[in-house]
Amino acid sequence: MYTIGKLSKETGVTKRTLDYYDEIGLVNPSSRTSGGHRLYGEEDVMRLERVLALKYMGFSLEQIKSILESSKLNWKQSIQQQLEMVKKEQERLKLLEQALLGVSYSIEFEGGVSWPIILNMIKILHQDPEEVFEQYQQYLDHEDMNKIKAVNDRMTEEDMHEWMQANYEIKKHLHLDPSSEQALQLAQRWADQAERMFESDDELLGDLWEALQNLEEEGIAFYPMDKEIIGFLKSVLAVHKGAK
Amino acid sequence: MYTIGKLSKETGVTKRTLDYYDEIGLVNPSSRTSGGHRLYGEEDVMRLERVLALKYMGFSLEQIKSILESSKLNWKQSIQQQLEMVKKEQERLKLLEQALLGVSYSIEFEGGVSWPIILNMIKILHQDPEEVFEQYQQYLDHEDMNKIKAVNDRMTEEDMHEWMQANYEIKKHLHLDPSSEQALQLAQRWADQAERMFESDDELLGDLWEALQNLEEEGIAFYPMDKEIIGFLKSVLAVHKGAK
DNA sequence: TATAAAACACCACGTAACGTGATGTTCAAT
DNA sequence: ATTGAACATCACGTTACGTGGTGTTTTATA
């Protein structure tokens, strides 16, 4: 028989928690002393351990209570549900990580917090892609959109970093002569990373590039693409093609 | 100028939430009607959007309030902290998923809920490996332990499934003649999966196998390994070796 | 066996970010 | 002027306990 203090030390659960579990009927001591002190027996300890296991698995105390009194069928269902919840939560966190990384890089490269970029990024990640790529509707078909979303999902931390940096470098050097070697290198860097991210799906990349050029407002390609960047790339491309 | 209802519809935030944000001074309307109705201006809408973005990124309202009034330096720090939190949470969820999968398979194969298995699984995942593999201390060195932990981290859903099933199949057929073809196949299946999980690190696998045999109590190898299973494998191995 | 110290029971308030009414007031349209 | 919709404000509920208080029981020591 454990007193509440002993049990607390044994299991690492605070007294208050045991208090609470007693109060809500989740783990009741099987007996008491004449003076009213709680005494927990072996079964009580077992029950507590099970409760802790289920708690670790992410169930609420309410759910735990009902699970512990239910049948096999209910068990399987609960576990499956919980599994799905966990998977969804993991996806959410993956997106969250991307958003935070984006903001982090945006601070790093832009030298400060750029709200338009952040808000766009959140939009991309927060809602379904349909709504964000709405402006592309007239230029890209449904298949393209899905592919682009897949590209976004595949993007690693390094991809994101390189992509934002390449864009930022261009922004910093918009004044460069499009025919200069340096401009060509910047454009090349941009194109290389785009190639990498699109896994050489040149058709898709071409479609997106077309769409970006035709857009009237600012475009988004995992990062706000302002007209300036697009214009710069366009002019470099023109010179380069002409020279060839 | 938006009234609270308009703003609510515009942004998808409930009135109560706007109420609350006003109350705690997170987003205050910049003016009111003579009658006291709230009127939100463009800046207020912008502020709200920023708040929502930060909320999406997982910050508490308290943090958001201070972030919105702080400097760049503070920003970077906050984002980095949040990033780390998110990464940690993701690791936790990965473990959680493993635990749930384990329980799910245990129900599937054992035909019901087996608490010893569940509690062991939770122990494996919950606390640091030191404590769980304590019993192996005398048989395995530190390096081996870390490798085993790495194996655990690498384990996919399919690995786990196959592993538990292979173990379960053996449990079901303990009575088989060790020299029978069927027994050999069961053992082979077990060994194959072990090989796969250990990525052919035969030395490590050998060490673990040694340890498992020498243990007096039940062992754990990503799943409770009872003496019966070990005994079965041992006898099959003996017959097979003898025959060779 | 008396007494002091430790452990305990039980109570109540606090937390975060709102949801859900309830009541009384102001606005917009008729 | 009236009426229905929108609004302001209040208050209690939610989860899983933490924190602290008061008064009682148990345990250790003299």
Coordinates of C-alpha atoms (C1' of nucleotides) in Angstrom, one line a residue:
Chain A
M1 CA 0.0 0.0 0.0
Y2 CA 1.4 3.4 -1.0
T3 CA 0.5 6.7 0.6
I4 CA 0.0 9.5 -1.9
G5 CA 3.5 10.8 -1.3
K6 CA 5.2 7.5 -1.9
L7 CA 3.2 6.9 -5.1
S8 CA 4.1 10.4 -6.2
K9 CA 7.8 9.7 -5.8
E10 CA 7.5 6.3 -7.3
T11 CA 5.8 7.4 -10.5
G12 CA 7.0 11.0 -10.8
V13 CA 3.5 12.2 -10.8
T14 CA 2.8 15.2 -8.6
K15 CA 0.5 14.9 -5.6
R16 CA -1.8 17.5 -7.1
T17 CA -2.2 15.3 -10.2
L18 CA -3.1 12.3 -8.1
D19 CA -5.5 14.5 -6.1
Y20 CA -7.1 15.5 -9.4
Y21 CA -7.3 12.0 -10.8
D22 CA -9.0 11.0 -7.6
E23 CA -11.4 13.9 -7.8
I24 CA -12.5 13.1 -11.4
G25 CA -12.6 9.4 -10.7
L26 CA -9.8 8.4 -13.0
V27 CA -7.6 6.7 -10.4
N28 CA -9.2 6.3 -7.0
P29 CA -7.3 4.8 -4.1
S30 CA -8.7 1.4 -3.2
S31 CA -8.7 2.3 0.5
R32 CA -8.2 4.9 3.1
T33 CA -6.8 5.1 6.6
S34 CA -9.2 5.7 9.5
G35 CA -8.0 9.3 9.4
G36 CA -8.9 9.7 5.7
H37 CA -5.4 9.4 4.1
R38 CA -5.4 7.7 0.7
L39 CA -3.9 4.3 0.3
Y40 CA -3.1 3.0 -3.2
G41 CA -2.8 -0.7 -3.8
E42 CA -1.1 -2.6 -6.6
E43 CA -4.0 -2.5 -8.9
D44 CA -4.3 1.3 -8.4
V45 CA -0.7 1.6 -9.4
M46 CA -1.3 -0.5 -12.5
R47 CA -4.3 1.7 -13.4
L48 CA -2.2 4.8 -12.9
E49 CA 0.5 3.4 -15.2
R50 CA -2.0 2.7 -17.9
V51 CA -3.4 6.1 -17.6
L52 CA 0.1 7.6 -17.9
A53 CA 0.7 5.4 -21.0
L54 CA -2.5 6.6 -22.6
K55 CA -1.7 10.2 -21.7
Y56 CA 1.6 9.9 -23.4
M57 CA -0.2 8.7 -26.4
G58 CA -2.0 12.0 -26.5
F59 CA -5.4 11.1 -25.2
S60 CA -7.4 13.4 -23.0
L61 CA -8.3 12.3 -19.5
E62 CA -11.9 12.1 -20.6
Q63 CA -11.0 9.8 -23.4
I64 CA -8.7 7.7 -21.2
K65 CA -11.5 7.2 -18.7
S66 CA -13.8 5.8 -21.4
I67 CA -11.1 3.8 -23.2
L68 CA -10.2 2.1 -19.9
E69 CA -13.8 0.9 -19.6
S70 CA -14.4 -0.1 -23.1
S71 CA -14.1 -3.0 -25.4
K72 CA -11.5 -4.1 -27.9
L73 CA -13.4 -2.6 -30.8
N74 CA -13.4 0.8 -29.2
W75 CA -9.7 0.4 -28.6
K76 CA -8.8 -0.1 -32.1
Q77 CA -10.9 2.8 -33.2
S78 CA -9.4 5.1 -30.6
I79 CA -5.9 4.2 -31.6
Q80 CA -6.6 4.6 -35.3
Q81 CA -8.2 8.0 -34.7
Q82 CA -5.3 9.1 -32.6
L83 CA -2.8 7.9 -35.2
E84 CA -4.6 10.0 -37.8
M85 CA -4.6 13.0 -35.6
V86 CA -0.9 12.6 -34.9
K87 CA -0.2 12.3 -38.6
K88 CA -2.2 15.4 -39.4
E89 CA -0.5 17.3 -36.6
Q90 CA 2.9 16.3 -38.1
E91 CA 1.9 17.7 -41.4
R92 CA 0.8 20.9 -39.8
L93 CA 4.1 21.2 -38.1
K94 CA 6.0 20.6 -41.3
L95 CA 4.2 23.5 -42.8
L96 CA 4.8 25.6 -39.7
E97 CA 8.5 24.8 -39.9
Q98 CA 8.6 25.9 -43.5
A99 CA 6.9 29.2 -42.7
L100 CA 9.3 29.9 -39.8
L101 CA 12.2 29.1 -42.0
G102 CA 10.9 31.4 -44.7
V103 CA 10.5 34.2 -42.2
S104 CA 14.0 33.5 -40.8
Y105 CA 15.5 33.7 -44.3
S106 CA 13.5 36.7 -45.2
I107 CA 14.9 38.5 -42.1
E108 CA 18.4 37.3 -43.0
F109 CA 18.4 38.4 -46.6
E110 CA 16.1 41.4 -46.5
G111 CA 17.8 42.7 -43.4
G112 CA 14.5 43.1 -41.6
V113 CA 11.0 41.9 -41.3
S114 CA 9.0 42.1 -44.6
W115 CA 5.4 41.7 -43.9
P116 CA 4.2 41.2 -47.5
I117 CA 6.6 38.2 -47.8
I118 CA 5.5 36.8 -44.5
L119 CA 1.8 37.2 -45.2
N120 CA 2.2 35.6 -48.6
M121 CA 4.1 32.7 -47.2
I122 CA 1.5 32.1 -44.6
K123 CA -1.2 32.3 -47.2
I124 CA 0.6 29.7 -49.3
L125 CA 0.9 27.3 -46.4
H126 CA -2.2 28.1 -44.5
Q127 CA -5.0 27.7 -46.9
D128 CA -5.3 25.2 -49.7
P129 CA -3.2 26.0 -52.7
E130 CA -6.3 26.6 -54.9
E131 CA -6.9 29.9 -53.3
V132 CA -3.3 31.2 -53.5
F133 CA -2.7 30.1 -57.0
E134 CA -6.0 31.5 -58.0
Q135 CA -4.4 34.2 -60.1
Y136 CA -2.6 31.5 -62.1
Q137 CA -5.8 29.8 -63.0
Q138 CA -5.9 31.3 -66.4
Y139 CA -2.4 30.4 -67.2
L140 CA -1.9 27.0 -65.5
D141 CA -4.1 23.9 -65.6
H142 CA -5.0 21.8 -62.7
E143 CA -2.3 19.2 -63.2
D144 CA 0.4 21.9 -63.2
M145 CA -1.0 23.3 -60.0
N146 CA -0.8 19.9 -58.3
K147 CA 2.8 19.5 -59.5
I148 CA 3.7 22.8 -58.2
K149 CA 2.2 21.9 -54.9
A150 CA 4.3 18.7 -54.9
V151 CA 7.4 20.8 -55.6
N152 CA 6.6 22.9 -52.6
D153 CA 6.2 19.8 -50.4
R154 CA 9.5 18.4 -51.6
M155 CA 11.4 21.5 -50.9
T156 CA 14.1 21.1 -48.3
E157 CA 15.6 23.6 -45.9
E158 CA 18.5 24.1 -48.2
D159 CA 16.3 24.6 -51.3
M160 CA 14.4 27.3 -49.5
H161 CA 17.6 29.0 -48.3
E162 CA 19.2 29.0 -51.7
W163 CA 16.0 30.0 -53.4
M164 CA 15.4 33.0 -51.2
Q165 CA 19.0 34.0 -51.4
A166 CA 19.1 33.8 -55.2
N167 CA 16.0 36.0 -55.4
Y168 CA 17.5 38.4 -52.9
E169 CA 20.7 38.7 -54.7
I170 CA 18.9 39.7 -57.8
K171 CA 16.9 42.3 -56.0
K172 CA 20.1 43.8 -54.7
H173 CA 21.6 44.0 -58.2
L174 CA 18.6 45.2 -60.3
H175 CA 20.7 48.0 -61.7
L176 CA 23.2 45.7 -63.3
D177 CA 23.6 45.8 -67.1
P178 CA 21.6 42.8 -68.3
S179 CA 24.4 42.0 -70.7
S180 CA 27.1 41.9 -68.0
E181 CA 28.7 38.8 -66.9
Q182 CA 27.6 39.3 -63.3
A183 CA 23.9 39.6 -64.3
L184 CA 24.2 36.4 -66.3
Q185 CA 25.6 34.7 -63.3
L186 CA 22.8 35.8 -61.1
A187 CA 20.2 34.7 -63.5
Q188 CA 22.1 31.4 -63.9
R189 CA 22.0 30.8 -60.2
W190 CA 18.3 31.5 -60.1
A191 CA 17.7 29.1 -63.0
D192 CA 19.9 26.4 -61.5
Q193 CA 18.0 26.4 -58.3
A194 CA 14.7 26.5 -60.1
E195 CA 15.9 23.5 -62.1
R196 CA 16.8 21.7 -59.0
M197 CA 13.5 22.3 -57.3
F198 CA 11.5 21.3 -60.3
E199 CA 13.6 18.2 -60.8
S200 CA 14.3 19.2 -64.4
D201 CA 10.6 19.2 -65.2
D202 CA 11.3 21.9 -67.8
E203 CA 7.8 21.8 -69.2
L204 CA 6.3 22.7 -65.8
L205 CA 9.0 25.3 -65.1
G206 CA 8.3 26.8 -68.5
D207 CA 4.6 27.0 -67.9
L208 CA 5.2 28.7 -64.6
W209 CA 7.6 31.1 -66.1
E210 CA 5.1 32.0 -68.8
A211 CA 2.4 32.5 -66.1
L212 CA 4.7 34.7 -64.0
Q213 CA 5.4 37.0 -67.0
N214 CA 1.8 37.4 -67.8
L215 CA 0.6 38.2 -64.4
E216 CA -0.4 41.7 -63.7
E217 CA 0.1 41.7 -60.0
E218 CA 2.9 40.2 -58.0
G219 CA 3.3 36.5 -58.4
I220 CA 4.3 34.0 -55.9
A221 CA 6.6 31.1 -56.5
F222 CA 7.3 29.8 -53.0
Y223 CA 8.3 33.4 -52.4
P224 CA 6.9 36.7 -53.6
M225 CA 8.3 37.3 -57.1
D226 CA 8.0 41.0 -57.8
K227 CA 7.9 42.4 -61.2
E228 CA 11.4 43.7 -60.8
I229 CA 12.9 40.3 -60.5
I230 CA 10.9 38.9 -63.3
G231 CA 11.8 41.9 -65.4
F232 CA 15.5 41.5 -64.7
L233 CA 15.5 37.8 -65.6
K234 CA 13.6 38.6 -68.7
S235 CA 16.1 41.2 -69.9
V236 CA 19.0 39.0 -69.1
L237 CA 17.4 36.2 -71.0
A238 CA 16.7 38.4 -74.0
V239 CA 20.3 39.6 -74.2
H240 CA 21.6 36.1 -73.8
K241 CA 19.4 34.7 -76.4
G242 CA 20.2 37.6 -78.8
A243 CA 23.9 37.1 -78.4
K244 CA 23.6 33.4 -79.1
Chain B
M1 CA -13.8 51.5 -41.7
Y2 CA -15.0 48.1 -40.7
T3 CA -17.5 47.3 -38.0
I4 CA -16.7 44.3 -35.9
G5 CA -19.2 42.1 -37.9
K6 CA -17.7 43.1 -41.3
L7 CA -14.2 42.5 -40.1
S8 CA -15.2 39.2 -38.7
K9 CA -16.6 38.1 -42.0
E10 CA -13.7 39.5 -43.9
T11 CA -11.0 37.7 -42.0
G12 CA -12.9 34.7 -40.7
V13 CA -12.1 35.5 -37.1
T14 CA -15.1 35.3 -34.8
K15 CA -16.5 38.4 -33.1
R16 CA -15.6 36.9 -29.7
T17 CA -12.0 36.7 -30.7
L18 CA -12.0 40.3 -31.8
D19 CA -13.7 41.1 -28.5
Y20 CA -10.9 39.3 -26.7
Y21 CA -8.1 40.9 -28.7
D22 CA -9.5 44.3 -27.9
E23 CA -9.9 43.4 -24.3
I24 CA -6.2 42.3 -23.9
G25 CA -5.0 45.2 -26.1
L26 CA -3.7 43.0 -28.9
V27 CA -5.8 44.6 -31.6
N28 CA -7.7 47.7 -30.6
P29 CA -10.1 49.5 -33.0
S30 CA -8.7 52.9 -33.8
S31 CA -12.1 54.6 -33.3
R32 CA -15.6 54.1 -32.1
T33 CA -19.0 55.5 -33.0
S34 CA -20.7 57.9 -30.6
G35 CA -22.7 55.0 -29.4
G36 CA -19.6 52.9 -28.6
H37 CA -19.5 50.5 -31.5
R38 CA -16.0 49.5 -32.6
L39 CA -14.6 50.8 -35.9
Y40 CA -11.5 49.2 -37.4
G41 CA -9.4 51.1 -39.9
E42 CA -6.9 49.8 -42.4
E43 CA -4.0 49.7 -40.0
D44 CA -6.1 47.8 -37.6
V45 CA -6.8 45.2 -40.3
M46 CA -3.1 45.0 -41.0
R47 CA -2.3 44.5 -37.4
L48 CA -4.9 41.8 -37.2
E49 CA -3.4 40.0 -40.2
R50 CA 0.0 40.1 -38.6
V51 CA -1.4 38.8 -35.4
L52 CA -3.0 35.9 -37.3
A53 CA 0.2 35.2 -39.2
L54 CA 2.2 35.0 -36.0
K55 CA -0.6 32.9 -34.4
Y56 CA -0.3 30.5 -37.3
M57 CA 3.4 30.3 -36.6
G58 CA 2.6 29.0 -33.1
F59 CA 3.2 32.0 -30.9
S60 CA 1.1 32.7 -27.9
L61 CA -0.9 36.0 -27.8
E62 CA 1.4 37.2 -25.1
Q63 CA 4.5 36.6 -27.3
I64 CA 2.8 38.1 -30.3
K65 CA 2.1 41.3 -28.4
S66 CA 5.7 41.6 -27.4
I67 CA 7.1 40.6 -30.8
L68 CA 5.0 43.2 -32.5
E69 CA 6.5 45.9 -30.4
S70 CA 10.1 44.7 -30.5
S71 CA 13.2 45.1 -32.5
K72 CA 14.8 43.0 -35.3
L73 CA 17.1 41.2 -32.9
N74 CA 14.2 40.1 -30.8
W75 CA 12.5 38.9 -33.9
K76 CA 15.3 36.7 -35.1
Q77 CA 15.5 35.2 -31.6
S78 CA 11.8 34.5 -31.4
I79 CA 11.7 32.8 -34.8
Q80 CA 14.7 30.7 -34.0
Q81 CA 13.2 29.6 -30.7
Q82 CA 10.0 28.8 -32.3
L83 CA 11.7 26.8 -34.9
E84 CA 13.5 24.7 -32.3
M85 CA 10.3 24.1 -30.5
V86 CA 8.6 23.0 -33.7
K87 CA 11.4 20.6 -34.4
K88 CA 11.3 19.1 -31.0
E89 CA 7.6 18.8 -31.2
Q90 CA 7.9 17.0 -34.4
E91 CA 10.3 14.5 -32.9
R92 CA 7.9 13.9 -30.1
L93 CA 5.1 13.2 -32.5
K94 CA 7.3 10.8 -34.4
L95 CA 7.8 8.8 -31.2
L96 CA 4.1 9.1 -30.5
E97 CA 3.3 7.7 -33.9
Q98 CA 5.6 4.8 -33.3
A99 CA 4.0 4.1 -30.0
L100 CA 0.5 4.2 -31.4
L101 CA 1.6 2.0 -34.3
G102 CA 3.0 -0.5 -31.9
V103 CA -0.1 -0.6 -29.9
S104 CA -2.2 -0.9 -33.0
Y105 CA -0.1 -3.9 -34.3
S106 CA -0.1 -5.5 -30.9
I107 CA -3.9 -5.4 -30.9
E108 CA -3.9 -6.8 -34.4
F109 CA -1.6 -9.7 -33.8
E110 CA -2.2 -10.5 -30.2
G111 CA -6.0 -10.3 -30.7
G112 CA -6.3 -7.8 -27.8
V113 CA -4.7 -5.2 -25.7
S114 CA -1.5 -6.4 -24.1
W115 CA -0.5 -4.0 -21.3
P116 CA 3.0 -5.3 -20.7
I117 CA 3.8 -4.7 -24.4
I118 CA 2.3 -1.3 -24.3
L119 CA 4.0 -0.2 -21.1
N120 CA 7.3 -1.5 -22.4
M121 CA 6.8 0.3 -25.7
I122 CA 6.0 3.6 -23.9
K123 CA 9.0 3.1 -21.7
I124 CA 11.2 2.7 -24.7
L125 CA 10.0 5.8 -26.3
H126 CA 9.2 8.0 -23.3
Q127 CA 12.3 8.0 -21.3
D128 CA 15.9 8.0 -22.5
P129 CA 17.1 4.7 -23.8
E130 CA 19.6 4.4 -20.9
E131 CA 17.0 3.5 -18.5
V132 CA 15.3 1.0 -20.7
F133 CA 18.3 -0.8 -21.9
E134 CA 19.7 -0.7 -18.4
Q135 CA 19.4 -4.5 -18.2
Y136 CA 21.7 -4.7 -21.2
Q137 CA 24.4 -2.6 -19.6
Q138 CA 26.5 -5.6 -18.7
Y139 CA 26.3 -7.1 -22.1
L140 CA 26.4 -4.2 -24.5
D141 CA 28.7 -1.2 -24.5
H142 CA 27.7 2.4 -24.9
E143 CA 28.4 2.5 -28.6
D144 CA 26.2 -0.5 -29.3
M145 CA 23.4 1.2 -27.3
N146 CA 23.5 4.3 -29.4
K147 CA 23.5 2.2 -32.6
I148 CA 20.5 0.4 -31.4
K149 CA 18.8 3.6 -30.7
A150 CA 19.6 4.7 -34.2
V151 CA 18.1 1.6 -35.6
N152 CA 15.0 2.4 -33.6
D153 CA 14.9 5.9 -35.1
R154 CA 15.3 4.5 -38.6
M155 CA 12.5 2.0 -38.3
T156 CA 9.7 2.6 -40.7
E157 CA 6.0 1.7 -40.4
E158 CA 6.6 -1.4 -42.5
D159 CA 9.6 -2.5 -40.5
M160 CA 7.6 -2.3 -37.3
H161 CA 4.7 -4.1 -38.8
E162 CA 6.8 -6.9 -40.2
W163 CA 8.8 -7.2 -37.0
M164 CA 5.8 -7.5 -34.7
Q165 CA 4.2 -9.9 -37.1
A166 CA 7.3 -12.1 -37.3
N167 CA 7.5 -12.2 -33.6
Y168 CA 3.8 -13.0 -33.2
E169 CA 4.0 -15.8 -35.8
I170 CA 6.7 -17.4 -33.7
K171 CA 4.7 -17.1 -30.6
K172 CA 1.8 -18.8 -32.3
H173 CA 4.0 -21.7 -33.4
L174 CA 6.2 -22.4 -30.4
H175 CA 5.2 -26.0 -30.4
L176 CA 6.7 -26.7 -33.8
D177 CA 9.5 -29.1 -34.2
P178 CA 12.7 -27.0 -34.4
S179 CA 13.9 -29.2 -37.1
S180 CA 10.8 -28.8 -39.3
E181 CA 10.8 -26.8 -42.4
Q182 CA 8.1 -24.5 -41.1
A183 CA 10.1 -23.6 -38.0
L184 CA 13.1 -22.8 -40.1
Q185 CA 11.0 -20.5 -42.3
L186 CA 9.7 -18.7 -39.2
A187 CA 13.2 -18.2 -37.9
Q188 CA 14.4 -17.1 -41.3
R189 CA 11.7 -14.5 -41.5
W190 CA 12.6 -13.2 -38.1
A191 CA 16.3 -13.1 -39.1
D192 CA 15.6 -11.5 -42.4
Q193 CA 13.7 -8.6 -40.8
A194 CA 16.4 -8.2 -38.2
E195 CA 19.0 -8.0 -40.9
R196 CA 17.0 -5.4 -42.7
M197 CA 16.5 -3.3 -39.6
F198 CA 20.1 -3.5 -38.6
E199 CA 21.2 -2.8 -42.2
S200 CA 23.4 -5.8 -42.1
D201 CA 25.4 -4.6 -39.2
D202 CA 26.0 -8.3 -38.2
E203 CA 28.3 -7.5 -35.4
L204 CA 25.8 -5.3 -33.7
L205 CA 23.0 -7.8 -34.3
G206 CA 25.2 -10.5 -32.9
D207 CA 25.9 -8.6 -29.8
L208 CA 22.3 -7.9 -29.2
W209 CA 21.5 -11.6 -29.8
E210 CA 24.1 -12.6 -27.2
A211 CA 22.7 -10.1 -24.7
L212 CA 19.1 -11.3 -25.3
Q213 CA 20.2 -14.9 -24.6
N214 CA 21.9 -14.0 -21.4
L215 CA 19.2 -11.9 -19.9
E216 CA 17.3 -13.4 -17.0
E217 CA 14.2 -11.4 -17.4
E218 CA 12.3 -10.5 -20.5
G219 CA 14.3 -8.6 -23.0
I220 CA 13.1 -5.8 -25.3
A221 CA 14.1 -5.4 -28.8
F222 CA 11.7 -2.8 -30.1
Y223 CA 9.1 -5.2 -28.9
P224 CA 9.1 -7.4 -25.8
M225 CA 11.1 -10.5 -26.6
D226 CA 9.9 -13.2 -24.2
K227 CA 12.1 -16.2 -23.3
E228 CA 9.9 -18.4 -25.4
I229 CA 10.7 -16.6 -28.7
I230 CA 14.4 -16.6 -27.9
G231 CA 14.3 -20.2 -26.9
F232 CA 12.5 -21.2 -30.1
L233 CA 15.0 -19.3 -32.2
K234 CA 17.9 -20.8 -30.3
S235 CA 16.7 -24.3 -30.8
V236 CA 16.0 -23.8 -34.5
L237 CA 19.5 -22.3 -34.8
A238 CA 21.0 -25.3 -33.0
V239 CA 19.3 -27.8 -35.2
H240 CA 20.2 -25.9 -38.3
K241 CA 23.8 -25.6 -37.4
G242 CA 24.1 -29.2 -36.3
A243 CA 22.7 -30.3 -39.6
K244 CA 25.2 -28.3 -41.6
Chain C
dT1 C1' 3.4 9.0 26.1
dA2 C1' 3.8 13.9 25.0
dT3 C1' 5.2 16.8 21.4
dA4 C1' 7.1 18.5 17.2
dA5 C1' 7.6 17.9 12.4
dA6 C1' 6.2 15.9 8.3
dA7 C1' 2.7 14.4 5.5
dC8 C1' -1.8 14.7 4.3
dA9 C1' -7.0 16.3 2.9
dC10 C1' -9.5 19.6 1.2
dC11 C1' -10.6 24.2 -0.6
dA12 C1' -10.1 28.0 -3.7
dC13 C1' -8.2 30.7 -7.2
dG14 C1' -5.2 31.0 -11.5
dT15 C1' -3.8 29.6 -16.2
dA16 C1' -4.9 30.3 -22.4
dA17 C1' -7.8 31.5 -25.7
dC18 C1' -11.5 31.8 -26.6
dG19 C1' -17.1 29.4 -26.9
dT20 C1' -21.6 30.1 -25.5
dG21 C1' -25.2 32.3 -23.9
dA22 C1' -27.7 36.4 -21.5
dT23 C1' -29.1 41.3 -21.1
dG24 C1' -29.3 45.7 -22.4
dT25 C1' -28.1 49.3 -26.1
dT26 C1' -27.3 51.3 -30.7
dC27 C1' -27.7 51.2 -35.6
dA28 C1' -30.0 50.9 -40.3
dA29 C1' -33.9 50.5 -42.7
dT30 C1' -38.6 51.2 -43.1
Chain D
dA1 C1' -41.4 56.2 -34.9
dT2 C1' -40.6 51.5 -35.0
dT3 C1' -38.5 47.2 -35.5
dG4 C1' -35.1 43.9 -36.3
dA5 C1' -30.2 43.3 -36.8
dA6 C1' -26.0 44.3 -35.0
dC7 C1' -23.5 45.5 -31.2
dA8 C1' -21.2 46.1 -26.1
dT9 C1' -20.5 44.1 -22.0
dC10 C1' -20.7 40.6 -18.5
dA11 C1' -20.2 36.1 -16.7
dC12 C1' -19.5 31.4 -16.6
dG13 C1' -17.4 27.1 -18.9
dT14 C1' -13.5 24.7 -20.9
dT15 C1' -8.3 21.3 -19.8
dA16 C1' -5.2 19.5 -16.6
dC17 C1' -3.4 20.7 -13.4
dG18 C1' 0.1 24.7 -10.3
dT19 C1' 0.2 27.3 -6.3
dG20 C1' -0.8 28.4 -1.9
dG21 C1' -3.6 28.3 2.3
dT22 C1' -5.8 26.0 6.5
dG23 C1' -6.6 22.5 9.4
dT24 C1' -6.0 17.5 10.5
dT25 C1' -3.5 13.0 10.8
dT26 C1' 0.6 10.4 11.0
dT27 C1' 5.3 9.6 12.2
dA28 C1' 9.6 10.4 14.7
dT29 C1' 11.7 11.7 18.6
dA30 C1' 12.2 12.6 23.7

